[in-house]
Short mmCIF file of C-alpha atoms in Angstrom, two decimals:
data_model
loop_
_atom_site.label_atom_id
_atom_site.label_comp_id
_atom_site.label_asym_id
_atom_site.label_seq_id
_atom_site.Cartn_x
_atom_site.Cartn_y
_atom_site.Cartn_z
CA MET A 234 0.00 0.00 0.00
CA ILE A 235 1.51 3.34 -1.02
CA ASP A 236 2.24 5.85 1.75
CA ASP A 237 -0.87 8.05 1.69
CA SER A 238 -3.39 5.49 0.43
CA ILE A 239 -6.55 4.74 2.40
CA ILE A 240 -7.79 2.04 0.04
CA SER A 241 -5.47 -0.46 -1.61
CA VAL A 242 -6.80 -3.06 -4.06
CA ARG A 243 -4.62 -5.66 -5.75
CA ASP A 244 -5.61 -8.21 -8.41
CA LEU A 245 -9.24 -8.29 -7.24
CA LYS A 246 -11.50 -10.92 -8.78
CA LYS A 247 -15.15 -11.84 -8.33
CA TYR A 248 -17.04 -14.21 -10.61
CA PHE A 249 -20.72 -15.13 -10.68
CA GLY A 250 -20.76 -18.46 -12.48
CA GLU A 251 -19.14 -17.77 -15.84
CA VAL A 252 -19.60 -14.01 -15.52
CA LYS A 253 -16.33 -12.28 -14.61
CA ALA A 254 -17.86 -9.29 -12.81
CA VAL A 255 -14.48 -8.11 -11.49
CA ASN A 256 -11.46 -9.53 -13.25
CA GLY A 257 -8.09 -8.64 -11.76
CA ILE A 258 -8.36 -4.91 -10.99
CA SER A 259 -5.87 -2.92 -8.89
CA PHE A 260 -5.97 0.67 -7.64
CA ASP A 261 -5.33 2.92 -4.63
CA VAL A 262 -7.42 5.73 -3.17
CA ARG A 263 -5.36 8.37 -1.41
CA LYS A 264 -6.07 10.60 1.53
CA GLY A 265 -7.45 13.97 0.45
CA GLU A 266 -8.69 12.93 -2.98
CA VAL A 267 -11.96 12.26 -4.77
CA PHE A 268 -11.54 9.02 -6.71
CA GLY A 269 -14.09 8.28 -9.42
CA LEU A 270 -15.10 4.79 -10.46
CA LEU A 271 -16.65 4.94 -13.92
CA GLY A 272 -17.88 2.31 -16.34
CA PRO A 273 -20.83 1.28 -18.52
CA ASN A 274 -23.80 -0.52 -16.96
CA GLY A 275 -22.70 -3.97 -15.82
CA ALA A 276 -19.01 -3.06 -15.90
CA GLY A 277 -18.38 -4.17 -12.30
CA LYS A 278 -18.54 -0.88 -10.37
CA THR A 279 -21.16 -1.87 -7.80
CA THR A 280 -19.59 -5.31 -7.36
CA THR A 281 -16.23 -3.65 -6.67
CA ILE A 282 -17.79 -1.37 -4.07
CA LYS A 283 -19.54 -4.29 -2.35
CA LEU A 284 -16.22 -6.15 -2.24
CA LEU A 285 -14.57 -3.12 -0.62
CA LEU A 286 -17.26 -3.05 2.05
CA GLY A 287 -17.06 -6.77 2.80
CA LEU A 288 -20.60 -7.32 1.47
CA LEU A 289 -19.21 -9.79 -1.07
CA GLU A 290 -16.24 -12.14 -0.79
CA PRO A 291 -13.61 -12.06 -3.56
CA ILE A 292 -12.37 -15.27 -5.12
CA GLU A 293 -8.89 -13.75 -5.43
CA GLY A 294 -7.08 -10.55 -4.57
CA VAL A 295 -6.21 -8.34 -1.62
CA ILE A 296 -8.19 -5.40 -0.22
CA SER A 297 -6.89 -3.10 2.50
CA ILE A 298 -8.84 -0.13 3.91
CA PHE A 299 -7.02 1.86 6.58
CA GLY A 300 -4.75 -1.19 6.76
CA LEU A 301 -7.75 -3.36 7.67
CA ASN A 302 -9.21 -6.40 5.92
CA PRO A 303 -12.92 -5.73 5.16
CA GLU A 304 -13.87 -9.37 5.72
CA ARG A 305 -11.99 -10.04 8.96
CA GLU A 306 -12.09 -6.54 10.49
CA GLU A 307 -15.43 -5.27 9.21
CA VAL A 308 -16.56 -3.58 12.44
CA LEU A 309 -13.34 -1.60 12.88
CA MET A 310 -13.33 -0.58 9.22
CA LYS A 311 -16.95 0.58 9.16
CA LYS A 312 -16.31 2.98 12.04
CA LYS A 313 -14.23 4.98 9.57
CA VAL A 314 -16.45 4.58 6.49
CA GLY A 315 -19.68 6.21 5.34
CA TYR A 316 -21.60 4.38 2.60
CA VAL A 317 -24.38 5.34 0.20
CA SER A 318 -25.76 2.45 -1.86
CA GLU A 319 -27.22 2.67 -5.35
CA GLU A 320 -30.39 0.86 -4.25
CA ALA A 321 -31.23 3.15 -1.28
CA LEU A 322 -31.11 0.19 1.13
CA ILE A 323 -32.22 1.94 4.28
CA PHE A 324 -34.78 1.12 6.94
CA LYS A 325 -37.95 2.01 5.06
CA SER A 326 -40.20 1.11 8.00
CA LEU A 327 -38.64 3.95 10.04
CA THR A 328 -38.81 7.72 9.85
CA PRO A 329 -35.57 9.63 9.18
CA LYS A 330 -35.70 10.75 12.82
CA ASP A 331 -35.83 7.13 14.01
CA LEU A 332 -33.05 6.14 11.61
CA PHE A 333 -30.70 8.92 12.68
CA ASN A 334 -31.35 8.24 16.37
CA PHE A 335 -30.60 4.56 15.76
CA ILE A 336 -27.34 5.38 13.96
CA ALA A 337 -26.29 7.81 16.71
CA SER A 338 -26.99 5.12 19.30
CA ILE A 339 -25.08 2.24 17.67
CA ARG A 340 -22.16 4.53 16.79
CA GLN A 341 -22.20 6.00 20.31
CA LEU A 342 -22.44 9.59 19.10
CA ASP A 343 -23.31 12.48 21.37
CA ALA A 344 -27.08 12.85 20.97
CA ASN A 345 -27.11 16.64 20.92
CA GLU A 346 -24.24 16.87 18.46
CA ALA A 347 -25.83 14.25 16.20
CA THR A 348 -29.15 16.12 16.22
CA LYS A 349 -27.35 19.34 15.31
CA ARG A 350 -25.57 17.69 12.37
CA VAL A 351 -28.80 16.11 11.13
CA SER A 352 -30.59 19.46 11.26
CA GLU A 353 -27.83 21.19 9.30
CA TYR A 354 -27.62 18.47 6.63
CA LEU A 355 -31.39 18.16 6.17
CA GLU A 356 -31.77 21.93 5.88
CA SER A 357 -28.97 22.18 3.32
CA LEU A 358 -30.58 19.40 1.22
CA GLY A 359 -34.10 20.79 1.53
CA ALA A 360 -35.33 17.68 3.35
CA THR A 361 -36.30 19.00 6.79
CA GLU A 362 -40.02 18.46 6.15
CA TYR A 363 -39.47 14.70 5.77
CA TYR A 364 -37.85 14.28 9.20
CA GLU A 365 -40.84 12.50 10.74
CA GLN A 366 -42.35 10.91 7.62
CA MET A 367 -42.02 7.19 6.88
CA ILE A 368 -39.00 6.59 4.66
CA ALA A 369 -41.06 4.16 2.57
CA THR A 370 -43.32 7.03 1.46
CA LEU A 371 -40.49 9.25 0.20
CA SER A 372 -39.45 9.69 -3.42
CA HIS A 373 -36.23 8.07 -4.63
CA GLY A 374 -34.45 11.42 -4.54
CA ASN A 375 -35.51 12.14 -0.97
CA LYS A 376 -34.55 8.63 0.14
CA GLN A 377 -31.16 9.35 -1.38
CA LYS A 378 -30.88 12.54 0.66
CA ILE A 379 -31.61 10.57 3.84
CA GLN A 380 -28.92 8.04 2.88
CA ILE A 381 -26.40 10.81 2.32
CA VAL A 382 -27.11 12.36 5.73
CA ALA A 383 -26.84 8.91 7.36
CA SER A 384 -23.45 8.34 5.71
CA LEU A 385 -22.10 11.66 7.01
CA LEU A 386 -23.52 11.53 10.53
CA HIS A 387 -20.52 9.89 12.24
CA GLU A 388 -18.04 12.09 10.32
CA PRO A 389 -16.19 9.21 8.64
CA GLU A 390 -12.73 9.55 7.17
CA LEU A 391 -13.75 7.72 3.99
CA LEU A 392 -16.95 8.04 1.96
CA ILE A 393 -17.85 5.22 -0.45
CA LEU A 394 -20.72 6.40 -2.62
CA ASP A 395 -22.43 4.28 -5.30
CA GLU A 396 -24.35 6.60 -7.66
CA PRO A 397 -25.03 9.08 -4.82
CA LEU A 398 -26.53 11.74 -7.08
CA ALA A 399 -29.19 9.52 -8.68
CA GLY A 400 -32.61 11.14 -8.38
CA LEU A 401 -31.33 14.42 -6.93
CA ASP A 402 -32.35 17.80 -8.32
CA ALA A 403 -29.75 20.31 -9.50
CA LYS A 404 -29.72 22.22 -6.21
CA SER A 405 -29.16 19.07 -4.15
CA VAL A 406 -26.40 17.91 -6.51
CA ARG A 407 -24.64 21.22 -5.94
CA VAL A 408 -25.02 20.88 -2.16
CA VAL A 409 -23.64 17.32 -2.19
CA LYS A 410 -20.67 18.49 -4.25
CA GLU A 411 -19.98 21.17 -1.62
CA LEU A 412 -20.28 18.60 1.18
CA LEU A 413 -17.74 16.40 -0.59
CA ASP A 414 -15.39 19.37 -1.03
CA MET A 415 -15.61 20.11 2.71
CA HIS A 416 -14.99 16.45 3.51
CA ILE A 417 -11.80 16.53 1.43
CA GLU A 418 -10.69 19.81 3.02
CA LYS A 419 -10.82 18.05 6.41
CA GLY A 420 -8.43 15.39 5.11
CA GLY A 421 -10.99 12.76 4.17
CA ALA A 422 -11.22 10.71 1.00
CA VAL A 423 -14.07 9.85 -1.37
CA LEU A 424 -14.60 6.93 -3.72
CA PHE A 425 -17.72 7.27 -5.79
CA SER A 426 -19.31 5.88 -8.92
CA THR A 427 -21.46 7.99 -11.19
CA HIS A 428 -22.95 8.08 -14.68
CA ILE A 429 -22.86 11.89 -14.68
CA MET A 430 -19.66 12.67 -16.58
CA GLU A 431 -19.84 16.42 -15.91
CA VAL A 432 -19.83 15.78 -12.15
CA ALA A 433 -16.93 13.33 -12.39
CA GLU A 434 -14.96 15.78 -14.52
CA ASP A 435 -15.64 18.58 -12.05
CA LEU A 436 -14.97 16.67 -8.81
CA CYS A 437 -12.50 13.86 -9.39
CA ASP A 438 -8.78 14.13 -8.78
CA ARG A 439 -8.29 10.72 -10.39
CA ILE A 440 -10.56 8.29 -12.20
CA ALA A 441 -10.56 4.54 -12.76
CA ILE A 442 -12.53 3.31 -15.77
CA ILE A 443 -13.80 -0.26 -15.64
CA ASN A 444 -15.18 -2.15 -18.63
CA LYS A 445 -16.32 -5.77 -18.63
CA GLY A 446 -14.76 -6.33 -15.20
CA LYS A 447 -11.32 -5.04 -16.19
CA LEU A 448 -9.55 -1.80 -15.38
CA VAL A 449 -9.01 -0.13 -18.76
CA ALA A 450 -7.71 3.26 -17.60
CA LEU A 451 -6.54 5.00 -14.43
CA GLY A 452 -5.29 8.51 -13.82
CA THR A 453 -6.10 12.20 -13.82
CA ILE A 454 -8.46 13.47 -16.50
CA GLU A 455 -5.50 14.82 -18.44
CA GLU A 456 -3.77 11.43 -18.25
CA LEU A 457 -6.95 9.73 -19.48
CA ARG A 458 -7.15 12.18 -22.39
CA ASN A 459 -3.59 11.31 -23.37
CA GLN A 460 -4.30 7.59 -23.09
CA ALA A 461 -7.35 7.97 -25.34
CA ASP A 462 -5.41 10.25 -27.72
CA LYS A 463 -8.09 12.90 -27.21
CA VAL A 464 -6.26 15.98 -25.91
CA GLY A 465 -8.73 18.66 -24.83
CA ALA A 466 -11.75 16.37 -25.18
CA SER A 467 -14.59 16.10 -22.67
CA LEU A 468 -14.57 13.24 -20.18
CA GLU A 469 -17.61 11.82 -21.97
CA ASP A 470 -15.70 11.52 -25.25
CA VAL A 471 -12.67 10.07 -23.46
CA PHE A 472 -14.87 7.58 -21.61
CA LEU A 473 -16.58 6.40 -24.81
CA LYS A 474 -13.21 5.93 -26.51
CA LEU A 475 -11.61 4.01 -23.65
CA THR A 476 -14.66 1.74 -23.23
CA GLU A 477 -14.73 1.15 -27.01
CA GLN A 478 -18.20 2.62 -27.43
CA ASP A 479 -17.33 5.60 -29.61
CA SER A 480 -17.60 3.81 -32.97
CA SER A 481 -20.95 2.22 -32.10
CA ILE A 482 -22.27 5.63 -30.97
CA GLU A 483 -21.22 7.15 -34.29
CA GLU A 484 -23.00 4.37 -36.18
CA ILE A 485 -26.17 4.81 -34.11
CA VAL A 486 -26.14 8.57 -34.72
CA LYS A 487 -25.66 8.06 -38.47
CA LYS A 488 -28.65 5.69 -38.63
CA LEU A 489 -30.82 8.06 -36.61
CA ARG A 490 -29.92 11.02 -38.83
CA LYS A 491 -30.50 8.99 -41.99
CA SER A 492 -33.92 7.88 -40.72
CA TYR A 493 -34.76 11.45 -39.68
CA LYS A 494 -33.81 12.89 -43.08
CA LYS A 495 -35.87 10.20 -44.81
CA LYS A 496 -38.94 11.08 -42.73
CA ILE A 497 -38.45 14.79 -43.43
CA GLY A 498 -38.20 14.06 -47.15
CA GLU A 499 -41.37 11.95 -47.12
CA SER A 500 -43.35 14.65 -45.32
CA ALA A 501 -42.16 17.46 -47.61
#
């Protein structure tokens, strides 16, 4: 594990039958950085995150988080980690108030301090009115806000976020970005996956791109541009090139334009 790394992954593999969901990837996440995990649907991003959290067991490879093994030292590791899942897997039979009180209790947080943090986070995300509503009745975006607050409540050193911005409005996305910036300023680290290329380009210090279970690129955005031979290009264009989707996109666009022109000609 390199000197300032919080997460270290080496030759990680996870198969489901004949499907190689994660196939020999390696990377480090360093203190004080936002590390993006990008890839097409089914590339292995969520599986990688679940392996990091000890929710799945790898068939091969080594994972170290704060020098801890997620499988053998899960409790110690999770004291330092905040997690937001893609599926919004939170206690839907509770209210946010009940959930936050439960988290404060099991993490042995000062009740008054926890309540103060919750109030500040909910207000910033425009979710105060949902504090005593059943989580099951909330929209996907508002459930996501509750998850984000829950992940921040114990002030973890590391945030692992799987599509954290899904379902959020533009204002909430901006607030979450600011919260992540403040987390980094305090010396924390963030690993997150997203489909929103503009957010990744804006926030990430380094990015790992996964395709079909393999790591196909790793580095700063400028390094990825050089690898894709697309100097000055947007992250979206770089991503499509490195995941070998650019030619198929061009073909799809050509067919759509041809069909569109044909319809225009027929209606003229």
